PDB file of C-alpha atoms in Angstrom:
ATOM      1  CA  MET E   1      -8.166 -16.548   6.773  1.00 38.00           C
ATOM      2  CA  THR E   2     -10.906 -18.704   5.130  1.00 37.00           C
ATOM      3  CA  SER E   3     -13.165 -18.975   2.307  1.00 35.00           C
ATOM      4  CA  ASP E   4     -16.981 -18.990   1.737  1.00 38.00           C
ATOM      5  CA  GLY E   5     -16.998 -22.886   1.728  1.00 40.00           C
ATOM      6  CA  ASP E   6     -15.056 -25.744   2.692  1.00 43.00           C
ATOM      7  CA  GLU E   7     -13.623 -26.124  -0.931  1.00 39.00           C
ATOM      8  CA  GLY E   8     -10.014 -24.856  -1.215  1.00 41.00           C
ATOM      9  CA  LEU E   9      -9.283 -24.668   2.599  1.00 57.00           C
ATOM     10  CA  CYS E  10      -5.808 -25.830   3.563  1.00 77.00           C
ATOM     11  CA  GLU E  11      -3.957 -25.400   6.708  1.00 88.00           C
ATOM     12  CA  HIS E  12      -1.359 -22.750   6.913  1.00 93.00           C
ATOM     13  CA  PRO E  13       2.359 -24.301   5.581  1.00 95.00           C
ATOM     14  CA  VAL E  14       3.536 -23.416   8.895  1.00 96.00           C
ATOM     15  CA  LEU E  15       1.199 -25.253  10.931  1.00 96.00           C
ATOM     16  CA  ALA E  16       1.216 -28.058   8.463  1.00 95.00           C
ATOM     17  CA  VAL E  17       4.866 -28.837   8.640  1.00 96.00           C
ATOM     18  CA  VAL E  18       4.723 -28.748  12.577  1.00 97.00           C
ATOM     19  CA  ARG E  19       2.069 -31.256  12.545  1.00 96.00           C
ATOM     20  CA  GLU E  20       3.751 -33.342   9.942  1.00 96.00           C
ATOM     21  CA  ARG E  21       6.940 -33.702  12.145  1.00 97.00           C
ATOM     22  CA  LEU E  22       4.872 -34.223  15.306  1.00 96.00           C
ATOM     23  CA  ALA E  23       3.140 -36.858  13.504  1.00 96.00           C
ATOM     24  CA  SER E  24       6.471 -38.597  12.322  1.00 96.00           C
ATOM     25  CA  GLY E  25       8.264 -38.308  15.461  1.00 95.00           C
ATOM     26  CA  SER E  26      10.844 -35.852  14.204  1.00 95.00           C
ATOM     27  CA  ARG E  27      13.344 -34.700  16.401  1.00 94.00           C
ATOM     28  CA  PRO E  28      15.457 -31.494  16.764  1.00 94.00           C
ATOM     29  CA  GLY E  29      19.074 -32.101  15.281  1.00 89.00           C
ATOM     30  CA  GLY E  30      17.654 -35.443  13.249  1.00 91.00           C
ATOM     31  CA  ARG E  31      15.212 -33.933  10.565  1.00 93.00           C
ATOM     32  CA  SER E  32      15.088 -35.034   7.169  1.00 92.00           C
ATOM     33  CA  ASP E  33      12.434 -32.891   5.658  1.00 95.00           C
ATOM     34  CA  GLY E  34      14.921 -30.148   4.727  1.00 94.00           C
ATOM     35  CA  HIS E  35      12.713 -27.179   6.490  1.00 97.00           C
ATOM     36  CA  ARG E  36      13.947 -25.045   9.365  1.00 97.00           C
ATOM     37  CA  VAL E  37      11.110 -24.034  11.532  1.00 98.00           C
ATOM     38  CA  ALA E  38      11.671 -21.296  13.956  1.00 98.00           C
ATOM     39  CA  LEU E  39       9.642 -19.875  16.964  1.00 98.00           C
ATOM     40  CA  SER E  40       9.824 -15.859  17.060  1.00 98.00           C
ATOM     41  CA  ILE E  41       8.790 -14.320  20.240  1.00 98.00           C
ATOM     42  CA  GLU E  42       7.753 -10.964  20.733  1.00 97.00           C
ATOM     43  CA  GLY E  43       8.682  -8.801  23.759  1.00 92.00           C
ATOM     44  CA  GLY E  44       7.247  -5.483  25.061  1.00 91.00           C
ATOM     45  CA  GLY E  45       7.976  -5.774  28.453  1.00 92.00           C
ATOM     46  CA  ASN E  46       4.963  -6.856  30.730  1.00 95.00           C
ATOM     47  CA  ARG E  47       2.865  -7.049  27.740  1.00 96.00           C
ATOM     48  CA  GLY E  48       4.973  -9.945  26.537  1.00 96.00           C
ATOM     49  CA  VAL E  49       2.923 -12.209  29.114  1.00 98.00           C
ATOM     50  CA  ILE E  50       0.595 -12.318  25.864  1.00 98.00           C
ATOM     51  CA  ALA E  51       2.986 -14.083  24.001  1.00 98.00           C
ATOM     52  CA  GLY E  52       4.087 -16.221  27.095  1.00 98.00           C
ATOM     53  CA  GLY E  53       0.536 -17.541  27.117  1.00 98.00           C
ATOM     54  CA  MET E  54       0.710 -18.377  23.692  1.00 98.00           C
ATOM     55  CA  ALA E  55       4.339 -20.163  24.371  1.00 98.00           C
ATOM     56  CA  LEU E  56       2.593 -21.723  27.326  1.00 98.00           C
ATOM     57  CA  ALA E  57      -0.353 -23.317  24.993  1.00 98.00           C
ATOM     58  CA  LEU E  58       2.504 -24.575  22.562  1.00 97.00           C
ATOM     59  CA  HIS E  59       4.192 -26.543  25.492  1.00 97.00           C
ATOM     60  CA  GLU E  60       0.805 -27.984  26.992  1.00 96.00           C
ATOM     61  CA  ARG E  61       0.157 -29.379  23.747  1.00 96.00           C
ATOM     62  CA  GLY E  62       3.655 -31.124  23.187  1.00 96.00           C
ATOM     63  CA  MET E  63       4.429 -29.086  20.355  1.00 97.00           C
ATOM     64  CA  LEU E  64       7.985 -27.591  20.745  1.00 97.00           C
ATOM     65  CA  SER E  65       9.660 -30.534  19.400  1.00 97.00           C
ATOM     66  CA  ALA E  66       8.729 -29.476  16.219  1.00 97.00           C
ATOM     67  CA  PHE E  67      10.919 -26.485  16.242  1.00 98.00           C
ATOM     68  CA  ASP E  68      14.298 -26.240  15.478  1.00 98.00           C
ATOM     69  CA  ALA E  69      15.286 -22.531  17.137  1.00 98.00           C
ATOM     70  CA  VAL E  70      13.671 -20.170  19.384  1.00 98.00           C
ATOM     71  CA  TYR E  71      14.445 -16.504  18.791  1.00 98.00           C
ATOM     72  CA  GLY E  72      13.256 -13.759  21.403  1.00 98.00           C
ATOM     73  CA  ALA E  73      13.196  -9.752  21.648  1.00 98.00           C
ATOM     74  CA  SER E  74      13.387  -8.490  24.872  1.00 97.00           C
ATOM     75  CA  SER E  75      11.151 -10.108  27.224  1.00 97.00           C
ATOM     76  CA  GLY E  76      10.356 -12.511  24.509  1.00 98.00           C
ATOM     77  CA  ALA E  77      13.920 -13.749  24.882  1.00 98.00           C
ATOM     78  CA  LEU E  78      12.843 -14.332  28.670  1.00 98.00           C
ATOM     79  CA  THR E  79      10.251 -16.411  27.295  1.00 98.00           C
ATOM     80  CA  ALA E  80      12.168 -18.411  25.312  1.00 98.00           C
ATOM     81  CA  ALA E  81      14.364 -19.306  28.145  1.00 98.00           C
ATOM     82  CA  TRP E  82      11.554 -20.594  30.171  1.00 98.00           C
ATOM     83  CA  LEU E  83      10.265 -22.385  27.342  1.00 98.00           C
ATOM     84  CA  LEU E  84      13.472 -24.383  26.525  1.00 98.00           C
ATOM     85  CA  SER E  85      14.111 -24.730  30.349  1.00 98.00           C
ATOM     86  CA  GLY E  86      11.023 -27.082  30.403  1.00 96.00           C
ATOM     87  CA  ASP E  87       9.173 -24.951  33.049  1.00 97.00           C
ATOM     88  CA  ILE E  88       7.323 -22.027  31.130  1.00 97.00           C
ATOM     89  CA  ALA E  89       4.496 -22.356  33.650  1.00 97.00           C
ATOM     90  CA  THR E  90       6.562 -21.026  36.141  1.00 97.00           C
ATOM     91  CA  GLY E  91       8.076 -18.097  34.230  1.00 97.00           C
ATOM     92  CA  VAL E  92       4.898 -16.921  32.539  1.00 96.00           C
ATOM     93  CA  THR E  93       2.691 -17.351  35.629  1.00 96.00           C
ATOM     94  CA  ALA E  94       5.178 -15.870  37.901  1.00 96.00           C
ATOM     95  CA  TRP E  95       4.152 -12.442  35.319  1.00 95.00           C
ATOM     96  CA  THR E  96       0.913 -12.372  37.287  1.00 96.00           C
ATOM     97  CA  ARG E  97       2.324 -11.761  40.605  1.00 96.00           C
ATOM     98  CA  PRO E  98       3.896  -8.309  40.204  1.00 93.00           C
ATOM     99  CA  ASP E  99       4.195  -7.622  43.751  1.00 93.00           C
ATOM    100  CA  ASP E 100       6.510 -10.573  43.891  1.00 94.00           C
ATOM    101  CA  PHE E 101       9.188  -9.079  41.754  1.00 90.00           C
ATOM    102  CA  ALA E 102       8.213  -5.212  42.213  1.00 90.00           C
ATOM    103  CA  ARG E 103      11.925  -4.720  43.070  1.00 91.00           C
ATOM    104  CA  PHE E 104      12.488  -5.061  39.313  1.00 92.00           C
ATOM    105  CA  SER E 105      11.414  -1.753  38.703  1.00 89.00           C
ATOM    106  CA  ARG E 106      11.043   0.588  41.928  1.00 86.00           C
ATOM    107  CA  LEU E 107      11.350   3.973  41.667  1.00 81.00           C
ATOM    108  CA  SER E 108      13.607   3.964  44.270  1.00 86.00           C
ATOM    109  CA  ASN E 109      15.886   1.863  42.685  1.00 84.00           C
ATOM    110  CA  PRO E 110      18.393   4.643  41.715  1.00 85.00           C
ATOM    111  CA  LEU E 111      18.657   5.739  45.239  1.00 81.00           C
ATOM    112  CA  ARG E 112      20.388   2.298  45.878  1.00 84.00           C
ATOM    113  CA  ARG E 113      22.499   2.792  42.976  1.00 85.00           C
ATOM    114  CA  ARG E 114      20.641   0.501  40.722  1.00 89.00           C
ATOM    115  CA  PRO E 115      19.253   0.975  37.509  1.00 89.00           C
ATOM    116  CA  LEU E 116      15.415   2.087  37.419  1.00 88.00           C
ATOM    117  CA  VAL E 117      14.779  -1.420  35.517  1.00 92.00           C
ATOM    118  CA  ASP E 118      17.058  -3.757  37.358  1.00 95.00           C
ATOM    119  CA  LEU E 119      17.542  -6.476  34.906  1.00 96.00           C
ATOM    120  CA  GLU E 120      20.347  -8.235  36.771  1.00 96.00           C
ATOM    121  CA  TRP E 121      18.214  -8.796  39.945  1.00 96.00           C
ATOM    122  CA  LEU E 122      15.366  -9.882  37.882  1.00 97.00           C
ATOM    123  CA  ILE E 123      17.360 -12.532  35.993  1.00 97.00           C
ATOM    124  CA  GLY E 124      20.288 -13.590  38.341  1.00 96.00           C
ATOM    125  CA  GLU E 125      17.995 -13.205  41.371  1.00 96.00           C
ATOM    126  CA  TYR E 126      14.492 -13.596  40.926  1.00 97.00           C
ATOM    127  CA  TYR E 127      14.625 -16.119  37.866  1.00 97.00           C
ATOM    128  CA  ALA E 128      17.709 -17.986  38.744  1.00 97.00           C
ATOM    129  CA  ARG E 129      17.495 -18.370  42.750  1.00 96.00           C
ATOM    130  CA  THR E 130      13.884 -17.924  43.864  1.00 97.00           C
ATOM    131  CA  LEU E 131      11.928 -19.462  40.605  1.00 97.00           C
ATOM    132  CA  GLY E 132      14.858 -21.752  39.626  1.00 97.00           C
ATOM    133  CA  LEU E 133      15.492 -21.163  36.107  1.00 98.00           C
ATOM    134  CA  ASN E 134      16.965 -24.182  34.659  1.00 98.00           C
ATOM    135  CA  THR E 135      19.877 -22.959  32.661  1.00 97.00           C
ATOM    136  CA  ALA E 136      21.531 -26.154  32.316  1.00 98.00           C
ATOM    137  CA  GLN E 137      18.546 -27.739  30.422  1.00 98.00           C
ATOM    138  CA  ILE E 138      18.527 -24.703  28.071  1.00 98.00           C
ATOM    139  CA  LEU E 139      22.237 -25.198  27.247  1.00 98.00           C
ATOM    140  CA  ALA E 140      21.797 -28.672  26.742  1.00 97.00           C
ATOM    141  CA  SER E 141      18.571 -28.351  24.339  1.00 97.00           C
ATOM    142  CA  ALA E 142      18.808 -29.365  20.966  1.00 97.00           C
ATOM    143  CA  ILE E 143      16.661 -26.571  19.991  1.00 98.00           C
ATOM    144  CA  SER E 144      18.473 -23.584  19.918  1.00 98.00           C
ATOM    145  CA  ILE E 145      18.009 -20.397  21.882  1.00 98.00           C
ATOM    146  CA  HIS E 146      18.635 -16.826  20.232  1.00 98.00           C
ATOM    147  CA  PRO E 147      18.169 -13.850  22.021  1.00 98.00           C
ATOM    148  CA  LEU E 148      18.329 -10.407  19.927  1.00 98.00           C
ATOM    149  CA  ALA E 149      20.100  -7.237  20.948  1.00 98.00           C
ATOM    150  CA  THR E 150      21.002  -4.133  19.218  1.00 97.00           C
ATOM    151  CA  ASP E 151      24.583  -3.608  18.639  1.00 97.00           C
ATOM    152  CA  VAL E 152      25.390  -0.039  20.117  1.00 95.00           C
ATOM    153  CA  ASP E 153      28.279   0.782  17.563  1.00 94.00           C
ATOM    154  CA  THR E 154      26.121  -0.252  14.760  1.00 95.00           C
ATOM    155  CA  GLY E 155      22.625  -0.030  15.394  1.00 94.00           C
ATOM    156  CA  LEU E 156      21.996  -3.316  14.000  1.00 96.00           C
ATOM    157  CA  ALA E 157      20.272  -6.510  15.600  1.00 97.00           C
ATOM    158  CA  VAL E 158      22.402  -9.125  16.399  1.00 98.00           C
ATOM    159  CA  ASP E 159      21.545 -12.625  16.952  1.00 98.00           C
ATOM    160  CA  LEU E 160      23.548 -13.395  20.660  1.00 98.00           C
ATOM    161  CA  HIS E 161      23.563 -17.191  20.164  1.00 98.00           C
ATOM    162  CA  PRO E 162      27.135 -17.686  19.182  1.00 98.00           C
ATOM    163  CA  HIS E 163      28.017 -15.949  22.699  1.00 98.00           C
ATOM    164  CA  ILE E 164      26.140 -18.210  24.760  1.00 98.00           C
ATOM    165  CA  ARG E 165      28.669 -20.936  26.403  1.00 97.00           C
ATOM    166  CA  ASP E 166      27.515 -21.110  29.839  1.00 98.00           C
ATOM    167  CA  THR E 167      25.084 -19.885  32.634  1.00 98.00           C
ATOM    168  CA  ALA E 168      26.810 -16.419  33.239  1.00 98.00           C
ATOM    169  CA  SER E 169      26.628 -15.800  29.242  1.00 98.00           C
ATOM    170  CA  LEU E 170      23.203 -16.863  28.900  1.00 98.00           C
ATOM    171  CA  HIS E 171      22.301 -14.600  31.822  1.00 98.00           C
ATOM    172  CA  CYS E 172      23.953 -11.676  30.345  1.00 98.00           C
ATOM    173  CA  ALA E 173      22.449 -12.231  26.640  1.00 98.00           C
ATOM    174  CA  LEU E 174      18.866 -12.146  28.392  1.00 98.00           C
ATOM    175  CA  ARG E 175      19.785  -9.078  29.865  1.00 98.00           C
ATOM    176  CA  ALA E 176      21.272  -7.426  26.712  1.00 98.00           C
ATOM    177  CA  SER E 177      18.269  -8.485  24.843  1.00 98.00           C
ATOM    178  CA  ALA E 178      15.887  -6.443  27.212  1.00 97.00           C
ATOM    179  CA  ALA E 179      18.207  -3.822  28.068  1.00 95.00           C
ATOM    180  CA  LEU E 180      15.836  -0.457  27.604  1.00 91.00           C
ATOM    181  CA  PRO E 181      17.721   2.784  26.711  1.00 90.00           C
ATOM    182  CA  LEU E 182      18.508   4.813  29.636  1.00 85.00           C
ATOM    183  CA  VAL E 183      16.140   3.187  32.414  1.00 88.00           C
ATOM    184  CA  ALA E 184      17.841  -0.163  32.423  1.00 87.00           C
ATOM    185  CA  GLY E 185      21.443   1.631  33.011  1.00 89.00           C
ATOM    186  CA  LYS E 186      24.303   1.108  30.761  1.00 91.00           C
ATOM    187  CA  PRO E 187      24.519  -0.870  27.749  1.00 94.00           C
ATOM    188  CA  VAL E 188      25.360  -4.554  28.296  1.00 97.00           C
ATOM    189  CA  ASP E 189      28.843  -5.915  27.475  1.00 97.00           C
ATOM    190  CA  LEU E 190      29.280  -9.332  25.866  1.00 98.00           C
ATOM    191  CA  ALA E 191      32.312 -10.881  24.016  1.00 96.00           C
ATOM    192  CA  GLY E 192      33.718  -7.320  23.548  1.00 96.00           C
ATOM    193  CA  ARG E 193      30.470  -5.707  22.352  1.00 97.00           C
ATOM    194  CA  ARG E 194      27.890  -3.528  23.822  1.00 97.00           C
ATOM    195  CA  TYR E 195      24.109  -4.198  23.430  1.00 97.00           C
ATOM    196  CA  LEU E 196      20.758  -2.534  24.129  1.00 96.00           C
ATOM    197  CA  ASP E 197      17.115  -3.685  23.922  1.00 95.00           C
ATOM    198  CA  ALA E 198      16.502  -5.668  20.801  1.00 96.00           C
ATOM    199  CA  GLY E 199      13.273  -3.628  20.343  1.00 93.00           C
ATOM    200  CA  VAL E 200      15.379  -0.777  19.217  1.00 94.00           C
ATOM    201  CA  ALA E 201      16.205  -2.660  15.798  1.00 95.00           C
ATOM    202  CA  GLU E 202      14.033  -5.591  15.654  1.00 96.00           C
ATOM    203  CA  SER E 203      11.258  -5.957  18.012  1.00 94.00           C
ATOM    204  CA  VAL E 204       9.666  -8.860  16.316  1.00 97.00           C
ATOM    205  CA  PRO E 205      12.365 -11.338  15.343  1.00 98.00           C
ATOM    206  CA  LEU E 206      11.992 -11.556  11.711  1.00 97.00           C
ATOM    207  CA  GLU E 207      14.765 -10.580   9.523  1.00 97.00           C
ATOM    208  CA  THR E 208      17.308 -12.354  11.591  1.00 98.00           C
ATOM    209  CA  PRO E 209      15.978 -15.824  11.737  1.00 98.00           C
ATOM    210  CA  LEU E 210      14.943 -15.442   8.111  1.00 98.00           C
ATOM    211  CA  ALA E 211      18.619 -14.675   7.299  1.00 98.00           C
ATOM    212  CA  ALA E 212      19.601 -17.847   9.062  1.00 97.00           C
ATOM    213  CA  GLY E 213      17.871 -20.035   6.934  1.00 97.00           C
ATOM    214  CA  ALA E 214      14.303 -20.075   8.207  1.00 98.00           C
ATOM    215  CA  THR E 215      11.948 -21.480   5.904  1.00 97.00           C
ATOM    216  CA  HIS E 216       8.853 -21.693   8.524  1.00 97.00           C
ATOM    217  CA  LEU E 217       8.457 -19.071  10.947  1.00 98.00           C
ATOM    218  CA  LEU E 218       5.654 -19.471  13.759  1.00 98.00           C
ATOM    219  CA  VAL E 219       5.533 -15.957  15.625  1.00 98.00           C
ATOM    220  CA  LEU E 220       4.273 -14.962  18.808  1.00 98.00           C
ATOM    221  CA  ALA E 221       2.706 -11.477  18.767  1.00 97.00           C
ATOM    222  CA  SER E 222       1.993  -9.542  21.814  1.00 96.00           C
ATOM    223  CA  ARG E 223       0.209  -6.735  19.843  1.00 95.00           C
ATOM    224  CA  LYS E 224      -3.346  -7.178  18.717  1.00 94.00           C
ATOM    225  CA  ASP E 225      -4.120  -6.898  14.772  1.00 92.00           C
ATOM    226  CA  GLY E 226      -3.656  -3.478  13.600  1.00 86.00           C
ATOM    227  CA  GLU E 227      -2.048  -2.237  17.043  1.00 87.00           C
ATOM    228  CA  LEU E 228       1.200  -0.549  16.180  1.00 77.00           C
ATOM    229  CA  PRO E 229       3.690   0.939  18.341  1.00 72.00           C
ATOM    230  CA  ARG E 230       3.620   4.727  18.875  1.00 72.00           C
ATOM    231  CA  ASP E 231       6.462   5.865  21.379  1.00 68.00           C
ATOM    232  CA  PRO E 232       4.879   9.136  23.168  1.00 69.00           C
ATOM    233  CA  LEU E 233       6.912  12.515  21.931  1.00 72.00           C
ATOM    234  CA  VAL E 234       8.520  12.644  25.266  1.00 69.00           C
ATOM    235  CA  VAL E 235       9.687   9.187  25.465  1.00 71.00           C
ATOM    236  CA  ARG E 236      11.438   9.850  21.603  1.00 75.00           C
ATOM    237  CA  ARG E 237      12.901  12.972  22.931  1.00 82.00           C
ATOM    238  CA  ILE E 238      14.412  11.809  26.282  1.00 83.00           C
ATOM    239  CA  ALA E 239      15.452   8.222  25.146  1.00 82.00           C
ATOM    240  CA  GLY E 240      16.517   9.818  21.795  1.00 80.00           C
ATOM    241  CA  ALA E 241      18.954  12.441  23.667  1.00 87.00           C
ATOM    242  CA  TRP E 242      20.363   9.728  25.731  1.00 85.00           C
ATOM    243  CA  LEU E 243      20.866   7.627  22.916  1.00 86.00           C
ATOM    244  CA  ARG E 244      22.537  10.547  20.990  1.00 86.00           C
ATOM    245  CA  ARG E 245      25.268  10.372  23.794  1.00 85.00           C
ATOM    246  CA  ALA E 246      25.362   6.928  24.739  1.00 85.00           C
ATOM    247  CA  ALA E 247      24.788   4.907  21.324  1.00 88.00           C
ATOM    248  CA  PRO E 248      24.587   7.453  18.229  1.00 90.00           C
ATOM    249  CA  ALA E 249      24.412   4.637  15.732  1.00 90.00           C
ATOM    250  CA  ALA E 250      21.565   3.166  17.758  1.00 88.00           C
ATOM    251  CA  ARG E 251      19.452   6.297  17.661  1.00 89.00           C
ATOM    252  CA  ALA E 252      18.481   6.303  14.248  1.00 88.00           C
ATOM    253  CA  ALA E 253      17.211   2.822  14.389  1.00 87.00           C
ATOM    254  CA  PHE E 254      15.168   3.863  17.724  1.00 87.00           C
ATOM    255  CA  LEU E 255      13.839   6.752  15.993  1.00 86.00           C
ATOM    256  CA  ALA E 256      12.595   4.679  12.741  1.00 86.00           C
ATOM    257  CA  ARG E 257      11.416   1.830  14.695  1.00 85.00           C
ATOM    258  CA  ASP E 258       7.592   2.783  14.466  1.00 84.00           C
ATOM    259  CA  THR E 259       8.022   2.813  10.711  1.00 88.00           C
ATOM    260  CA  HIS E 260       9.875  -0.545  10.635  1.00 89.00           C
ATOM    261  CA  SER E 261       7.422  -2.063  12.954  1.00 89.00           C
ATOM    262  CA  ALA E 262       4.355  -1.009  10.597  1.00 90.00           C
ATOM    263  CA  GLU E 263       6.345  -2.564   7.805  1.00 93.00           C
ATOM    264  CA  VAL E 264       7.187  -6.038   9.654  1.00 94.00           C
ATOM    265  CA  ALA E 265       3.430  -5.896  10.441  1.00 93.00           C
ATOM    266  CA  GLU E 266       2.274  -5.469   6.968  1.00 94.00           C
ATOM    267  CA  ARG E 267       4.620  -8.297   5.883  1.00 94.00           C
ATOM    268  CA  LEU E 268       3.406 -10.614   8.556  1.00 95.00           C
ATOM    269  CA  ALA E 269      -0.320  -9.961   7.459  1.00 94.00           C
ATOM    270  CA  LYS E 270       0.649 -11.019   3.968  1.00 94.00           C
ATOM    271  CA  HIS E 271       2.391 -14.228   4.614  1.00 94.00           C
ATOM    272  CA  SER E 272      -0.141 -15.145   7.443  1.00 93.00           C
ATOM    273  CA  THR E 273      -3.098 -14.776   4.848  1.00 91.00           C
ATOM    274  CA  ASN E 274      -1.432 -16.174   1.835  1.00 88.00           C
ATOM    275  CA  PRO E 275       0.117 -20.002   1.868  1.00 82.00           C
ATOM    276  CA  ASP E 276       1.819 -19.410  -1.373  1.00 85.00           C
ATOM    277  CA  HIS E 277       4.297 -16.594   0.118  1.00 87.00           C
ATOM    278  CA  PHE E 278       7.546 -17.842   0.720  1.00 89.00           C
ATOM    279  CA  PRO E 279       9.012 -18.175   3.469  1.00 93.00           C
ATOM    280  CA  ALA E 280       6.000 -19.181   5.303  1.00 96.00           C
ATOM    281  CA  MET E 281       5.135 -17.044   8.038  1.00 97.00           C
ATOM    282  CA  LEU E 282       2.149 -17.237  10.582  1.00 97.00           C
ATOM    283  CA  ALA E 283       1.364 -14.575  13.178  1.00 97.00           C
ATOM    284  CA  VAL E 284      -0.479 -15.738  16.181  1.00 97.00           C
ATOM    285  CA  ARG E 285      -2.153 -12.321  17.941  1.00 97.00           C
ATOM    286  CA  PRO E 286      -4.317 -11.669  20.762  1.00 97.00           C
ATOM    287  CA  GLY E 287      -7.886 -11.057  20.113  1.00 96.00           C
ATOM    288  CA  PRO E 288      -9.629  -7.852  19.852  1.00 95.00           C
ATOM    289  CA  ASP E 289     -11.014  -8.133  23.462  1.00 95.00           C
ATOM    290  CA  THR E 290      -7.567  -8.508  24.912  1.00 96.00           C
ATOM    291  CA  PRO E 291      -7.179  -5.723  27.484  1.00 94.00           C
ATOM    292  CA  ARG E 292      -4.311  -3.115  27.248  1.00 94.00           C
ATOM    293  CA  VAL E 293      -1.289  -4.855  29.249  1.00 95.00           C
ATOM    294  CA  GLY E 294       1.310  -1.786  29.442  1.00 91.00           C
ATOM    295  CA  ARG E 295       4.994  -2.249  29.374  1.00 90.00           C
ATOM    296  CA  MET E 296       5.349  -1.586  33.173  1.00 90.00           C
ATOM    297  CA  GLU E 297       1.884  -3.009  34.067  1.00 93.00           C
ATOM    298  CA  SER E 298       1.191  -3.561  37.876  1.00 92.00           C
ATOM    299  CA  ASP E 299      -2.164  -4.986  38.015  1.00 96.00           C
ATOM    300  CA  GLY E 300      -1.920  -8.253  38.486  1.00 96.00           C
ATOM    301  CA  SER E 301      -5.701  -9.219  37.136  1.00 97.00           C
ATOM    302  CA  VAL E 302      -4.736  -7.330  34.095  1.00 97.00           C
ATOM    303  CA  ILE E 303      -1.619  -9.383  33.515  1.00 97.00           C
ATOM    304  CA  SER E 304      -3.573 -12.386  34.146  1.00 97.00           C
ATOM    305  CA  ALA E 305      -6.155 -11.530  31.291  1.00 97.00           C
ATOM    306  CA  GLY E 306      -3.239 -11.034  29.009  1.00 98.00           C
ATOM    307  CA  LEU E 307      -1.576 -14.339  29.607  1.00 98.00           C
ATOM    308  CA  ALA E 308      -5.230 -16.170  29.230  1.00 98.00           C
ATOM    309  CA  ALA E 309      -5.802 -14.050  25.983  1.00 98.00           C
ATOM    310  CA  GLY E 310      -2.625 -15.294  24.608  1.00 98.00           C
ATOM    311  CA  ARG E 311      -3.200 -18.906  25.618  1.00 97.00           C
ATOM    312  CA  ASP E 312      -6.738 -18.639  24.067  1.00 97.00           C
ATOM    313  CA  ALA E 313      -5.108 -17.129  20.867  1.00 97.00           C
ATOM    314  CA  MET E 314      -2.735 -19.917  20.143  1.00 97.00           C
ATOM    315  CA  ALA E 315      -5.473 -22.447  21.119  1.00 96.00           C
ATOM    316  CA  ALA E 316      -7.734 -21.000  18.654  1.00 95.00           C
ATOM    317  CA  ILE E 317      -4.881 -21.384  15.760  1.00 94.00           C
ATOM    318  CA  LEU E 318      -4.328 -24.882  16.661  1.00 93.00           C
ATOM    319  CA  ASP E 319      -7.900 -26.111  16.696  1.00 91.00           C
ATOM    320  CA  GLY E 320      -8.262 -24.550  13.472  1.00 81.00           C
ATOM    321  CA  ALA E 321     -10.529 -21.282  14.161  1.00 51.00           C
ATOM    322  CA  THR E 322      -8.149 -19.245  12.501  1.00 50.00           C
ATOM    323  CA  GLY E 323      -5.444 -21.506  11.298  1.00 48.00           C
ATOM    324  CA  SER E 324      -6.368 -22.369   7.591  1.00 43.00           C
ATOM    325  CA  ALA E 325      -5.514 -20.277   4.675  1.00 42.00           C
ATOM    326  CA  ALA E 326      -7.462 -20.163   1.321  1.00 35.00           C
ATOM    327  CA  ARG E 327      -5.645 -20.913  -2.143  1.00 33.00           C
ATOM    328  CA  SER E 328      -6.816 -18.742  -5.070  1.00 31.00           C
TER     329      SER E 328
END
């Protein structure tokens, strides 16, 4: 995102507004610049540790106060919660110790009448009781948290923020955002509706924050540039069959999500490289040498490398290596 020379270089509008807010001491809930700046965090199961590393870098540099809202999809919603709790280092480094949360996805879980992917244990027991996720601080934050999920009856992405009132409803919203079809059990009930994983309808929070009035959007992406999701045929068939019975309206969104993800990636690329596009959107992506971190990755060294890659990618953006754009 640079020209051949220094002339004409400018910082991307998203970073410019963030830095202006930090320099002026602007605080959430008391803005005067007329902007709404949102942070968008992609999920992807354990691959979400990459975006988690990016969020950690933002926290370490004291930049969170420049944002008005944090949107998260699937494991990105879990990262959003840890970020607003004030202790994101605990949340993201826990990812690098897969043996500690192995109960979350044990093959023997169904024998214990638990889902293969046990989100209730992960959030209610491991996060809350073992790691001490501070839900009181999240609920009191002037920066609002927006977990996304897919409505079973409409197949549309929904912002669950309006339904979060207390610790129980926050935990429920986080489970709903990450409730993978089939493997996570039944859809999650919240406020009279049923929800599945946000990735079915909106794996990268984009349309939802923009519809809510975001003027500037910083996207923490867990996929490398040019890396698009491609569900294996067997996954499409098994999950598609399950959705046909359990959530027929969401099935169409699931089958179309590869195409939708490609469209989102193209749109983000255009806005990230052209500062004249509005609304202003900047995607931070891990470098080309980042190792592949699988959705259910169990190798702690690979997960640690993903965390470091995300942290480095955000540092590069903030230090100006790739955070400028050339005006034509």
